[in-house]
C-alpha cells in the first residue's frame, strides 16, 4: 500500500511576465517504510512538490493538473479543516533552515504540546509529559531541553526537536526538506542517523529533499532527479548513481568533490607575473594569538607566519564552534585578540594609523558565507562593485571603473553585460557569491579571507565558485585563507591544512597527508562524516556518530598537535 | 531568566537618574540662553493690567531678588536641582503666585486619564487591525475597509477633532462640546461625576484614536508580513495548528515585540503629544497648560511641564527595559542579545 501517490502533478505560478511552470507532469509513489530522495538545484521544484503534498503552496502558486493522494485521501479536494487534521497526523514536514523553524518566544516543549493538543484536544498532563520525554529521548535530546527556548539550543539540537515533532503523532509519511543544510558534517551525520532510526522505528515513509548526491546515496532507497520542474530520472539509488541515464544526473554525481578523487579544479589559469613590494616581510602573522569570550577560550594560543613571496591557500577546517570563524574575524581585524598580536606585512593591525588601516582594508578582503546578506538591496550591482573601488581612490575615470568591473566579473566567470545593471535580488545565490569575490578582486588585494564561501550555494555550483576563487591565487597572486567544514574541497584547493577542534589545532600539514591519511581521531571523524556518493561505502564506518563524539569528548585535550609535514612559506607554532 | 539580577536593576536605575539629571540641566540652561527677562514680562503684564506701574525699577529689582536671578549661576543651578528633586518648580509668572507644582498636579490626572486611556486603546485597536490587514485569512471586507479608515491618519488631529465636535456634539448633541466635566456636577468620587467625566472625555479620546491608530496599524502590518514569511510560521501550519492559534501565538506574539518599545516612547510623549486636542476641547490637562504657558512665556510652567514629560518617558523606557526580557526570551537581563 502506497502512502503517497503523486500523479501527473503540475504546478503553475502566474507572474507579471507570464505563467511559470514550477512543476510539470510529476509522478512518483512512496510505500511505507521506504525512503525516497528528491534531488535538484534550487528552483527545480523540489520544495514546491513538498508544499503541494502538504497543501501549503504559497500564493499565487496553484496545482494546475494531476492528483496527490495520501493513502485513501485526495489532498486536493479535502475540506480545509480535514486537511489541517491530516497535517502532522498523517504527513509531517520538517522544513529547511532548522535555525528559524521554532517560535523564538515559546519554550520548546510548548511547541510540541500545542501540536498534540491541536490534533487530540485536551490531553492529560502526565500522559503529555511522558510522551514529550519519550519524544526527546527518541531523538537523543536531554530531558531538560524541553524547558529551553530555541535560541538556547544549537543548530543540531533544533533540528532534532523538529524531527521529534515530525514523528510525535506517528505519521505515515515524513517529508524532510534539506534538514541538514545549515549543519556541519559531523552534526549532519548525527542528525541523519537520528532521522533514519526514528523513521524505521515508526515504520513511516520518508521523503528527503536535497541537493547533495552524497547525502542521498547514504540515506535513500530511491531517487527522483528534478530539473526545472521536470523529472529527468527516477530509479533505485544505486542504479541512478552508478549508471545515470540523464546527462544532468551525471553532472550532479560528478559535482561532488571527493577526497583523493580527481581534482575538480582542472588546469589553472595562466600565471601572471606579480610584482610584490616587500618580499622579505611575512604577509600575515599571528603572534601567540588567543581569544577568550566570557572566560571561555575560543582560540588557544597559536602563532603562524604566512610568507608573502608566493601566493598560497591555507585551509582552516573544523565544525561549527571550533573557533575557525573566530580566527577569520581576528585576521580581518574585526575582533581583537585577547592576547597576542596580528601583524600584516610586519605591522600590528591593532596599532595602525588611519592611513595604514585603509591600506590594510584594501589589501585584505573577505568573502562570507551568506551571499544574500552581503549586498545592499537598494543599489544596483555596478554600484556595489564600483563603490569600494572609488572610495579607496582607485578610480581615475568612469570608463576605467567600468573596465575594471568588466575584468573582475569575467575573472569570476560572470557575463558583465548581463549582471552589472541588475539588482541583487534578481540574481541567484551562486551569482551573488561570485560577485562578492569580484568585488574583493576589484581592489587588487593581497589576501582573501573566505569563510565558508560555498556552504550556502547549490552543490553543482560549489565546484565552479571554488575554482574561481582558486584561480585567483595564480592569476592575481592572492593568498587565501579558506575556512570550511568541507574537507573534500579543502583537500583539493589548499597548500596547507589546519584542523581546529575546540579552539586548538589538532592536526596540521599538507592536505595529502592530513586529509588523505588522517592521524588524529578528530580529523578521522570529520572525514568519516563526509557522505560519499557511493551506496557501498559505509557512512562513518561501524560506530554511530554519537559514539564517535563521546569518544572524542573523553579524549585528552592537551594531547600535542599532530604535525604532518611542512610547506615552504608557512610556519605554525601552537606553543605546546 | 526568572528574577531580575540586582546588577542589571542597579545599572538601569543609574541610567534613569543620569537621563533625568541631564534633562533637568538642559531645561535649566535653555531659558537662560533666551534674551527674555521673566521679571520684565511680569512687569509688562502688570502694566497691561493697571495701565502704568509706579516704581517700576524697584519692583523689577524686587522680582529679580525673589526669583533668585541675582545669585551667581552656580548657586542658581544648585538651588534649581534641589528644587527639582522635590518637584518644586517655583511660582508661575502668568498666574502669580500659584506654585507650578500645584498647576501640574491639577492638570496631570486629566491628561494621564484621557491620554493614557486613548493611547492604550489606540495601541490595541491599531495593532489588531494591522495584524488583520496582513493575515491571509482575514475577510476581504476587513482588508479593504481598514486602509480606507486609515485616511483619518492623514488628517491633522485638530481638524478631525473639529469635525467630530461639529457632527457628534453640535449637530447630533450626543456629547458635550467642551470641558472635562459638566458645570453642574461637583467634582468628587460620585457616580454622577464619573459619568460626566466619561461623557466629556469620549470625544477627545475618539479624535485621538482615529488619528493615531494608523501609526500602529501600518507598523504592525509591515511586521506581520515579515513574520508571515518566517520558517516557524510555515512549520506551525505544517503542524496542523488552528489558523487562529497560529495568528495569536506565532504571528502577533512575535510581530508585537518592536511595537512594545515604540509604545514606551509614546507614553512619554502623550503628555505633550496632543496639545491641540486638549486646546480645542478646552480640556484642562497638561497639553492645555503647556499651550497657555508658551503663549504667556511662563517659563517656570514650561520647565515644569517639560520635566514631567522627560520623567515620564525615562520611567516608561525603564519599565520596558525591565519587562522586555520576560516578553522576548532572547533578550537577557544583562542587556546582551543571545
XYZ file of N, CA and C in Angstrom, chain B residues 51 63 171 201 213 230 236 259 337:
27
model
N -2.454 99.796 33.525
C -2.206 100.986 32.713
C -0.787 101.473 32.902
N 11.476 91.696 42.101
C 11.115 90.434 41.438
C 12.357 89.587 41.178
N -24.191 68.954 16.055
C -25.346 68.525 15.264
C -26.206 67.509 16.019
N -15.037 63.004 28.174
C -13.762 62.538 27.646
C -13.887 61.777 26.345
N -4.426 55.588 15.259
C -4.395 54.122 15.173
C -3.640 53.661 13.933
N 8.358 33.770 8.011
C 9.319 33.044 8.841
C 9.064 31.535 8.787
N 4.432 25.904 11.798
C 3.193 25.912 12.587
C 2.020 25.414 11.743
N 6.833 46.800 18.573
C 5.780 47.766 18.869
C 5.785 48.132 20.351
N 22.027 40.479 23.732
C 21.152 39.665 22.891
C 21.838 38.336 22.652
